[in-house]
RNA sequence: GCGGGCGUAGCUCAGUGGUAGAGCAUCACGUUGCCAACGUGAGGGUCGAGGGUUCAAGUCCCUUCGCCCGCUCCA
C-alpha cells in the first residue's frame, strides 16, 4: 500500500461492501468522471462517455503511456542487450481496407453465424455443417450425423450413418428443423448438443461512399495493432529505425461485444494504447520478458501498487496457435473479485501478422538486418533477411482509468469526509486547489495570486481549482472526492508572514509552507 | 442470447389506485476563522420511454430502453 501512516486504515479490500461498484459508479457520475452515453435518451448499451474529470484522468493516463513508451521509453531502462529502447509513434485510421481484417483473421472467425457444440465446446460455421440422413429423409427416432466437409469428421460420421441407416444422403444442417435434438455434432457422442446458429458480429461495419452498396462494406477496427503492421515497411523506410524497435499506436477501437457488462470494463467502443515491438526471432523471448516486466512495473508506478494487481502468464493451451507466450496484467476489480480482469495483454505474436499481411497484400514485409550475418573483408556485415517477430503490449486505457478509480476509491469512516479518491498525483485530473479560508480580509486576493502562479506552472498538466464559497471542510471534502492530492489554504496568518497551509489528501494532515515554496513543493510531488 | 432484480429531484430513498414527498447535495444572503458547521431562503420532477385498463395510474396490465447480478460468450 502506498500509505503507511498508522492513523490511516488500509483501503477496503476488493469486493467488500465499502468498495462496491455501485458506490464507485455513483461517485463517477456525481463528480463527472463517467456518464452514460446518450444519457438523456435513456443511454445506449455498451457505450460510456467521460465527464470533465474523467476526460482529464484518461488524458493523463494516455499521456503517461505516451511519455513512458514513446518519448522516454521505459524511463531509460535498458533492453536485454543493454541497448536504449527505441519506439516511434504512429496514428492510423479506424477504417482500413476490408482485406486487412481478412488477413488478420478477424473476418473469417467472427462474421458468420456459428453453431456451438455444448458437449465438445467446438464451434462450427453454420453454413459449413452438413448432416448425413437416411436416403428416405426420415430418420424416425434415430439420431442423424453432422459433419464438416473435407474434415476427418466426415468419414467418421459417414461410417456411423451408414451403419445406422444403410443408404444415406447429405443435407445442410440449415435444412433441418430446429431444435436439433436428434443431431449428433461432428465431434460429439450424444445427440442434441448443437446450439441454435448465432451471429458473432465482433466487428461493426459501415459503408464508406455516398451510395450504399454492400460490396463497399468496411469495418471499424477491433484493434489498433493492425494499423501498425500495415505501415511496418513505411516506418522502416522513413525513420532510420533499426530492429529492435517498436511502433506505438493509440486510439479508439470497436467490438460488438455480445454482453457489454461491468460499467466501462467491456464497452463496445474503447481506447487502446498498443505497442508493436519488432525484433529478431532469436531475441524475441528476451524482449517478451522485458516488456512483460516493464508493463507490470509501469502500472504499479501510476498507482496500482497494491495486491489488487497481478501478472498472469497464460497457460500453454490458452495461447493462440502462433503465440510463444502471453501474459496479462490483471486488476482485481470489485466486480471480478476475488478474480481479476485484464488491463493489458503482453503477447508474443511471432511473425504471424507480418506474414499474413505479406501473403494477402503480396507486398514483401521482411527486414534486411545489416548488423547480422558473416563479417565481410571490409569489416561490414553480410546482412540477414528475416521476418521480424513481434511483442505486443496492448493496454486498454478505459480499463486502466477504471482500475485507477477503483484502486483509489477509499472509505474511511473515521474521516470527516469518509469517501475519497486516492489517485496518484501524476494521473489526478485536479493537481491542486487553492482556498482562501474566508472570502474576505484580503485572503481572496492572496489566493488569486497563488492560483495564477500555479496555473502558469502546472495548468498544462491538469486542473488547478480555486473555491472561496462555503465552509473549509466542505471544500476539502469535495477535493477529496475528486482525487485532488493537495489543497493550499490562505488564512489570516498568510497576510502577515507569507505562508499558507498545505493539506495532504490521503492523511488529512497539514503543514505550513512559504507561499514562494508552493510551486517547488507541488512540482516535486507531481514528479515534474 | 437465457434467467432474476432494479428504474420516483443531482444522490440515497419513501410513497400498494385519490393534491408527488423526505434527507443529503446545489445556489443566494448572513453568521462562522482549518475539516461535508449553523440560520434564512431559492431552484430543481412530463415518477426511464410508449401504449392500455380506470372517473382517476408513480401504483394495475402490455411493450420497449437502460443498469445490476448469475449463466452463456469472450480465436
XYZ file of C-alpha atoms (C1' of nucleotides) in Angstrom:
603
model
C 0.000 0.000 0.000
C 1.235 3.440 -0.819
C 0.207 4.877 2.507
C 1.928 3.588 5.584
C 0.724 6.154 8.080
C -0.557 4.195 11.066
C -3.510 6.516 11.529
C -4.839 5.687 8.089
C -6.612 2.361 7.699
C -5.684 0.450 4.595
C -8.161 0.678 1.721
C -11.142 -1.582 1.941
C -10.377 -4.951 0.372
C -11.779 -5.612 -3.050
C -15.329 -6.822 -3.075
C -16.240 -5.586 0.363
C -19.411 -3.549 0.590
C -17.496 -0.324 1.175
C -15.739 -0.773 -2.168
C -18.890 -1.665 -4.012
C -19.190 -0.936 -7.676
C -22.456 0.867 -7.024
C -20.727 3.392 -4.789
C -17.907 3.856 -7.280
C -20.312 4.331 -10.163
C -22.317 6.817 -8.111
C -19.171 8.827 -7.406
C -18.189 8.682 -11.074
C -21.467 10.218 -12.080
C -21.723 12.652 -9.165
C -18.293 14.129 -9.725
C -18.289 13.979 -13.505
C -15.864 11.148 -14.186
C -18.125 8.940 -16.274
C -21.549 9.493 -17.785
C -23.636 7.066 -19.700
C -23.507 7.814 -23.420
C -26.721 9.408 -24.693
C -27.885 9.682 -21.100
C -30.878 11.935 -21.795
C -32.187 9.465 -24.380
C -32.019 6.621 -21.927
C -28.464 5.562 -22.634
C -27.116 3.123 -25.159
C -25.891 -0.275 -24.135
C -22.140 -0.650 -24.096
C -21.159 2.987 -24.561
C -19.863 5.388 -21.913
C -18.686 8.972 -22.026
C -16.228 10.756 -19.785
C -17.165 13.912 -17.900
C -14.698 16.721 -17.200
C -12.719 14.900 -14.519
C -12.798 11.572 -16.314
C -11.692 13.063 -19.608
C -8.688 14.647 -17.909
C -7.919 11.494 -15.922
C -7.896 9.446 -19.092
C -5.822 12.026 -20.912
C -3.289 11.941 -18.094
C -3.177 8.172 -18.364
C -2.746 8.334 -22.145
C -0.026 10.980 -21.755
C 1.760 8.866 -19.166
C 1.720 5.944 -21.578
C 2.999 8.139 -24.421
C 5.736 9.648 -22.295
C 6.932 6.347 -20.853
C 6.567 4.275 -24.017
C 7.366 6.656 -26.875
C 9.209 9.761 -25.686
C 11.335 8.289 -22.910
C 10.764 4.561 -23.298
C 10.819 2.556 -20.095
C 12.213 5.516 -18.117
C 15.577 4.853 -19.731
C 15.691 1.231 -18.632
C 17.985 -0.711 -20.974
C 16.829 -3.562 -23.186
C 18.008 -7.177 -22.867
C 21.098 -6.425 -24.959
C 21.946 -3.331 -22.928
C 20.669 -1.030 -25.649
C 18.471 2.046 -25.358
C 14.867 1.173 -26.161
C 13.617 2.931 -29.287
C 9.922 3.372 -30.037
C 8.205 5.660 -32.537
C 4.555 6.663 -32.729
C 2.027 6.154 -35.456
C -1.593 7.215 -35.754
C -3.741 5.135 -38.031
C -7.356 5.292 -39.164
C -10.240 3.492 -37.562
C -11.361 2.380 -41.005
C -8.906 0.481 -43.176
C -9.196 -1.661 -46.276
C -11.551 -4.577 -45.581
C -8.883 -7.057 -46.601
C -6.860 -6.023 -43.547
C -9.329 -7.863 -41.376
C -9.376 -10.889 -43.607
C -5.606 -11.084 -43.303
C -5.692 -10.585 -39.546
C -8.247 -13.342 -39.137
C -10.974 -11.111 -37.697
C -13.402 -11.535 -40.582
C -13.182 -15.278 -41.017
C -13.770 -16.177 -37.414
C -16.471 -13.798 -36.391
C -18.665 -12.570 -39.136
C -20.743 -15.635 -39.813
C -23.442 -17.421 -37.931
C -21.889 -20.127 -35.819
C -23.228 -23.143 -34.025
C -21.605 -24.318 -30.845
C -21.446 -27.832 -29.522
C -22.253 -27.930 -25.837
C -20.569 -31.306 -25.441
C -17.219 -30.712 -27.134
C -17.142 -26.882 -26.951
C -16.452 -26.994 -30.665
C -17.649 -24.137 -32.840
C -18.652 -24.512 -36.445
C -19.676 -22.200 -39.204
C -23.377 -22.767 -39.641
C -23.238 -22.888 -43.431
C -20.433 -25.449 -43.355
C -22.216 -28.012 -41.253
C -23.758 -30.877 -43.217
C -25.755 -33.814 -41.942
C -25.980 -37.454 -43.028
C -29.611 -38.564 -43.025
C -31.208 -41.708 -44.447
C -31.933 -41.760 -48.172
C -35.649 -41.544 -47.374
C -35.053 -38.340 -45.449
C -36.897 -39.656 -42.408
C -34.657 -40.946 -39.635
C -37.579 -41.983 -37.437
C -36.409 -41.825 -33.845
C -32.765 -42.474 -34.708
C -30.066 -39.808 -34.481
C -28.537 -38.177 -37.555
C -24.875 -37.331 -38.005
C -23.464 -33.863 -38.561
C -20.071 -33.268 -40.128
C -17.938 -30.611 -41.707
C -16.905 -31.312 -45.265
C -13.268 -32.221 -46.038
C -12.512 -32.824 -42.382
C -11.823 -36.052 -40.527
C -15.303 -35.923 -39.052
C -16.823 -36.545 -42.484
C -15.552 -40.117 -42.886
C -16.199 -40.955 -39.252
C -19.778 -39.719 -39.297
C -20.438 -41.291 -42.718
C -19.427 -44.687 -41.374
C -21.735 -44.329 -38.381
C -24.603 -43.113 -40.522
C -24.281 -45.989 -42.983
C -24.217 -48.439 -40.109
C -27.432 -46.928 -38.767
C -29.377 -46.303 -41.953
C -27.711 -48.135 -44.818
C -28.382 -45.821 -47.724
C -27.741 -42.214 -46.765
C -27.665 -38.759 -48.257
C -26.208 -35.464 -47.205
C -28.214 -32.333 -46.392
C -27.360 -28.946 -44.966
C -27.893 -28.519 -41.245
C -29.897 -25.411 -42.081
C -32.457 -27.558 -43.905
C -33.384 -29.432 -40.730
C -35.993 -28.022 -38.359
C -34.801 -26.694 -35.011
C -34.160 -27.573 -32.307
C -31.773 -30.226 -33.487
C -32.461 -32.671 -30.676
C -31.582 -35.633 -32.874
C -28.420 -34.258 -34.443
C -25.092 -35.559 -33.204
C -22.428 -32.875 -33.528
C -19.358 -33.557 -35.697
C -17.163 -34.500 -32.769
C -19.856 -35.332 -30.237
C -21.164 -38.619 -28.909
C -24.625 -37.609 -27.779
C -27.396 -36.022 -29.883
C -28.870 -32.583 -29.241
C -25.728 -30.743 -28.238
C -25.657 -28.197 -31.066
C -26.903 -24.733 -30.220
C -29.030 -22.627 -32.499
C -26.973 -20.635 -35.017
C -25.758 -17.380 -33.575
C -24.197 -14.366 -35.213
C -20.945 -13.245 -33.764
C -20.619 -9.735 -35.125
C -17.368 -8.932 -33.442
C -16.792 -6.083 -35.840
C -19.030 -3.143 -36.595
C -19.356 -2.489 -40.265
C -20.106 0.628 -42.235
C -20.283 1.636 -45.846
C -17.971 4.438 -46.965
C -19.096 6.374 -50.018
C -22.260 8.184 -50.872
C -24.014 5.212 -52.401
C -24.888 2.355 -50.140
C -23.559 -0.792 -51.671
C -22.839 -3.842 -49.557
C -19.865 -4.550 -51.805
C -18.156 -1.488 -50.310
C -18.550 -2.678 -46.747
C -15.734 -1.659 -44.423
C -15.166 -2.298 -40.742
C -14.452 -0.220 -37.677
C -11.182 -1.606 -36.360
C -11.381 -4.073 -33.479
C -7.775 -3.279 -32.524
C -5.217 -0.599 -33.291
C -2.431 -3.131 -33.777
C -3.161 -3.928 -37.403
C -2.575 -0.321 -38.441
C 0.991 -0.725 -37.249
C 1.688 -3.878 -39.246
C 0.374 -2.193 -42.386
C 2.963 0.565 -42.046
C 5.855 -1.504 -40.800
C 7.700 -1.005 -44.062
C 6.829 2.691 -44.351
C 8.189 3.344 -40.876
C 11.388 1.413 -41.524
C 11.884 3.276 -44.797
C 11.172 6.736 -43.419
C 12.694 6.934 -39.956
C 16.082 5.149 -39.929
C 14.916 2.938 -37.073
C 16.741 -0.366 -36.857
C 15.492 -3.556 -35.381
C 14.902 -3.938 -32.497
C 12.398 -1.090 -32.253
C 8.736 -0.525 -31.505
C 5.819 1.323 -33.059
C 3.122 2.690 -30.769
C -0.453 3.412 -31.793
C -3.301 4.669 -29.634
C -6.928 5.235 -30.409
C -10.484 4.045 -30.439
C -11.412 0.507 -31.290
C -14.790 -1.141 -31.588
C -16.054 -4.569 -30.700
C -19.629 -5.611 -30.854
C -19.489 -7.432 -27.545
C -22.237 -9.957 -27.036
C -22.688 -8.800 -23.489
C -21.350 -5.349 -22.584
C -21.043 -5.544 -18.834
C -19.390 -4.169 -15.755
C -19.533 -0.417 -16.220
C -16.854 0.699 -18.686
C -14.913 -2.569 -18.452
C -16.429 -4.196 -21.500
C -17.557 -1.392 -23.767
C -18.305 -1.591 -27.439
C -16.226 1.498 -28.124
C -12.974 1.739 -26.235
C -9.494 3.176 -26.440
C -6.320 1.185 -26.751
C -2.658 2.031 -26.350
C -0.685 -0.600 -28.176
C 2.964 -1.088 -28.906
C 4.215 -3.499 -31.542
C 7.843 -4.192 -30.812
C 9.800 -5.805 -33.642
C 12.887 -7.873 -33.034
C 14.960 -10.752 -34.354
C 13.342 -14.156 -33.707
C 16.290 -15.263 -31.580
C 15.888 -12.284 -29.253
C 12.115 -12.331 -29.103
C 11.816 -14.313 -25.914
C 14.075 -11.914 -24.032
C 12.119 -8.937 -25.307
C 8.885 -10.614 -24.373
C 10.107 -10.975 -20.799
C 11.427 -7.413 -20.836
C 8.120 -5.901 -21.910
C 6.063 -8.100 -19.643
C 8.079 -6.955 -16.633
C 8.203 -3.304 -17.601
C 4.494 -3.052 -18.228
C 3.783 -4.510 -14.815
C 6.172 -2.002 -13.222
C 4.549 0.804 -15.166
C 1.060 0.132 -13.851
C 2.498 -0.001 -10.358
C 4.202 3.350 -10.866
C 0.985 5.179 -11.680
C -0.862 3.978 -8.628
C -1.889 0.332 -8.948
C 0.757 -0.740 -6.499
C -1.426 -2.838 -4.257
C -2.126 -6.521 -4.081
C -5.003 -5.980 -6.487
C -2.577 -6.082 -9.412
C -1.113 -9.305 -10.750
C 0.821 -10.528 -13.741
C -0.644 -13.726 -15.082
C 1.173 -15.892 -17.575
C -1.216 -17.708 -19.905
C -1.250 -21.478 -19.847
C 0.010 -23.173 -22.972
C -3.471 -24.225 -24.038
C -4.738 -20.653 -23.776
C -2.263 -19.386 -26.339
C -3.120 -18.533 -29.895
C -1.610 -21.037 -32.276
C 1.123 -18.606 -33.350
C 1.986 -17.263 -29.908
C 5.054 -18.275 -27.940
C 3.824 -16.625 -24.775
C 1.203 -14.236 -23.472
C 0.823 -12.529 -20.121
C -1.956 -10.377 -18.790
C -1.614 -7.547 -16.364
C -4.762 -8.064 -14.386
C -6.540 -5.998 -11.787
C -8.929 -7.176 -9.131
C -11.956 -5.039 -9.872
C -14.827 -5.067 -7.399
C -16.918 -6.895 -9.994
C -14.273 -9.533 -10.691
C -13.225 -10.110 -7.075
C -11.907 -12.420 -5.885
C -10.861 -12.903 -9.518
C -9.122 -10.465 -11.808
C -9.878 -8.635 -15.045
C -7.490 -7.897 -17.884
C -5.909 -4.435 -18.117
C -3.248 -5.207 -20.644
C -2.124 -8.211 -22.616
C 1.532 -8.690 -23.477
C 1.628 -11.146 -26.353
C 4.470 -12.725 -28.252
C 2.890 -12.753 -31.688
C 5.757 -14.328 -33.555
C 5.779 -13.218 -37.186
C 2.126 -14.095 -37.667
C 0.795 -10.656 -38.553
C 3.544 -9.523 -40.917
C 3.414 -12.891 -42.639
C -0.352 -12.719 -43.011
C -0.236 -9.234 -44.498
C 2.627 -10.149 -46.773
C 0.595 -13.085 -48.080
C -2.631 -11.141 -48.528
C -1.153 -7.914 -49.884
C 1.614 -9.588 -51.906
C 3.961 -6.875 -50.632
C 7.249 -8.008 -49.122
C 7.325 -7.115 -45.437
C 10.515 -8.821 -44.356
C 13.513 -6.964 -42.979
C 17.102 -6.811 -44.090
C 19.266 -6.606 -40.997
C 22.665 -5.138 -41.813
C 24.026 -5.877 -38.351
C 23.834 -9.635 -38.809
C 25.415 -12.309 -40.966
C 29.058 -13.100 -41.566
C 31.664 -10.366 -41.441
C 32.872 -9.177 -44.824
C 36.534 -8.425 -45.670
C 35.831 -4.694 -45.402
C 34.621 -5.125 -41.813
C 30.935 -4.783 -42.610
C 28.306 -7.461 -42.216
C 26.797 -9.503 -44.992
C 23.353 -8.978 -43.553
C 20.433 -11.257 -42.839
C 16.943 -11.192 -44.242
C 14.165 -12.322 -41.926
C 10.582 -11.759 -40.923
C 10.725 -9.894 -37.601
C 8.966 -11.256 -34.563
C 6.650 -9.007 -32.646
C 5.987 -8.439 -28.959
C 2.731 -6.631 -28.350
C 1.957 -4.873 -25.066
C -1.674 -3.832 -25.633
C -3.302 -1.771 -22.920
C -6.906 -0.738 -22.504
C -6.996 2.904 -21.472
C -10.601 2.801 -20.336
C -9.896 -0.253 -18.243
C -6.815 1.499 -16.906
C -8.814 4.564 -15.946
C -11.418 2.369 -14.294
C -8.763 0.493 -12.359
C -7.243 3.766 -11.164
C -10.632 4.883 -9.913
C -11.397 1.559 -8.237
C -7.959 1.396 -6.624
C -8.172 4.995 -5.461
C -11.675 4.709 -4.100
C -11.360 4.600 -0.346
C -13.823 4.743 2.512
C -12.541 5.709 5.934
C -15.426 6.270 8.341
C -13.115 7.951 10.831
C -12.550 10.888 8.494
C -14.827 13.910 8.293
C -15.040 13.125 4.588
C -15.110 9.325 4.595
C -15.250 8.786 0.844
C -12.199 9.841 -1.116
C -10.209 9.039 -4.210
C -6.527 8.286 -3.708
C -5.354 8.983 -7.233
C -1.643 9.128 -7.926
C -0.685 12.815 -8.420
C 0.567 12.060 -11.914
C -2.850 10.919 -13.143
C -5.097 13.004 -10.874
C -7.185 15.337 -13.043
C -7.093 18.124 -10.445
C -3.497 18.779 -9.474
C -4.096 21.302 -6.723
C -6.696 23.579 -5.167
C -6.260 26.998 -3.609
C -8.696 28.231 -0.953
C -8.955 31.454 0.957
C -10.013 30.333 4.413
C -12.516 33.201 4.405
C -13.832 35.091 1.433
C -12.715 38.463 2.845
C -9.989 40.386 4.672
C -7.532 40.189 1.785
C -7.422 36.408 1.697
C -9.106 36.048 -1.727
C -6.550 38.365 -3.297
C -3.623 36.335 -1.984
C -5.326 33.134 -3.078
C -5.919 34.576 -6.549
C -2.246 35.403 -6.956
C -1.215 31.900 -5.895
C -3.814 30.394 -8.216
C -2.426 32.403 -11.127
C 1.069 31.193 -10.359
C 0.000 27.542 -10.191
C -1.954 27.875 -13.430
C 1.103 29.259 -15.164
C 3.352 26.483 -13.913
C 1.099 23.448 -13.749
C -2.024 24.282 -15.714
C -0.772 22.275 -18.673
C -0.788 19.075 -16.607
C -4.247 19.246 -15.121
C -6.818 21.407 -13.429
C -5.987 23.976 -10.784
C -9.106 24.706 -8.748
C -9.953 27.609 -6.560
C -13.012 27.999 -4.401
C -13.964 30.610 -1.841
C -17.505 29.509 -1.052
C -18.826 27.551 1.904
C -17.031 26.019 4.833
C -13.445 24.941 4.501
C -14.328 21.381 5.488
C -16.798 21.096 2.693
C -14.267 22.350 0.194
C -11.675 19.843 1.388
C -14.242 17.080 1.171
C -15.112 17.985 -2.391
C -11.475 17.868 -3.409
C -11.014 14.531 -1.608
C -13.812 13.022 -3.643
C -12.384 14.378 -6.880
C -8.971 12.938 -6.081
C -7.113 16.262 -5.782
C -3.877 15.444 -3.938
C -3.099 18.851 -2.364
C -5.080 21.844 -1.127
C -3.372 25.134 -0.313
C -5.227 27.395 2.081
C -4.663 31.099 2.604
C -5.573 32.185 6.123
C -5.147 35.214 8.373
C -1.502 34.418 9.049
C -0.743 34.317 5.331
C -1.181 38.074 5.197
C 1.361 38.591 7.956
C 4.078 36.025 7.260
C 3.524 34.986 3.634
C 2.795 31.349 4.440
C -0.067 29.008 3.554
C -1.105 25.599 4.770
C -0.888 22.562 2.510
C -3.230 19.716 3.223
C -2.462 16.160 2.140
C -5.481 14.350 0.756
C -4.529 10.899 1.992
C -3.629 11.785 5.567
C -5.614 14.965 6.061
C -2.529 16.401 7.707
C -1.356 19.947 7.175
C 1.903 21.784 7.222
C 2.840 25.423 6.772
C 4.765 26.484 3.745
C 6.015 29.810 2.456
C 3.937 30.998 -0.495
C 7.128 31.115 -2.529
C 7.758 27.434 -1.826
C 4.396 26.201 -3.066
C 5.396 25.738 -6.703
C 8.512 23.813 -5.785
C 6.575 21.622 -3.383
C 3.869 20.820 -5.916
C 6.312 20.262 -8.759
C 8.192 17.732 -6.681
C 5.004 15.927 -5.670
C 3.815 15.770 -9.276
C 7.144 14.320 -10.336
C 7.950 17.251 -12.601
C -28.805 -14.933 -26.002
C -31.326 -17.100 -21.216
C -32.929 -16.315 -16.023
C -33.502 -12.913 -11.829
C -33.519 -7.868 -9.665
C -33.976 -2.661 -10.341
C -35.526 2.314 -12.674
C -39.542 8.440 -8.443
C -35.278 15.559 -7.618
C -28.017 15.821 -8.813
C -27.532 11.470 -4.888
C -29.976 7.906 -1.309
C -34.782 6.568 -0.948
C -40.309 6.810 0.968
C -44.851 6.730 -1.464
C -49.546 -0.558 -2.926
C -55.483 3.334 -7.286
C -57.283 9.578 -4.990
C -53.226 17.018 -4.481
C -45.630 13.849 -5.995
C -42.533 13.802 -0.740
C -38.016 13.499 2.841
C -32.804 13.681 3.936
C -28.396 14.977 1.761
C -26.377 17.796 -2.289
C -26.606 22.589 -5.345
C -27.296 28.097 -5.398
C -28.026 33.045 -2.736
C -27.609 36.010 1.747
C -25.963 36.213 6.796
C -23.003 34.064 10.726
C -18.513 31.182 11.417
C -11.577 31.714 11.109
C -8.950 24.736 9.128
C -12.198 19.614 8.023
C -19.281 17.547 4.482
C -20.747 23.660 10.722
C -25.332 26.981 11.731
C -29.605 30.176 10.261
C -32.947 32.024 6.432
C -34.467 31.412 1.639
C -34.395 29.576 -3.578
C -34.085 26.466 -7.783
C -34.782 21.620 -9.238
C -39.837 16.071 -11.296
C -43.646 15.049 -18.234
C -42.231 9.183 -11.388
C -36.886 5.593 -17.672
C -39.995 5.642 -22.514
C -44.509 4.195 -25.295
C -49.302 2.104 -25.173
C -53.595 0.068 -22.406
C -57.333 -0.568 -18.163
C -59.899 3.089 -14.964
C -63.994 8.632 -13.189
C -58.786 8.703 -11.536
C -52.198 5.324 -12.691
C -45.711 6.664 -9.683
C -49.024 2.484 -8.131
C -52.560 -2.456 -12.240
C -51.593 -4.768 -17.474
C -48.627 -4.994 -22.184
C -44.395 -3.446 -24.967
C -39.724 -1.228 -25.032
C -34.964 1.046 -23.350
C -31.181 1.144 -19.726
C -28.445 -0.553 -15.357
C -27.007 -4.555 -11.834
C -26.338 -9.997 -10.662
C -25.931 -15.211 -12.360
C -25.315 -18.399 -16.688
C -23.523 -18.109 -21.731
C -19.901 -15.750 -24.716
C -15.089 -13.551 -24.899
C -9.900 -17.336 -31.905
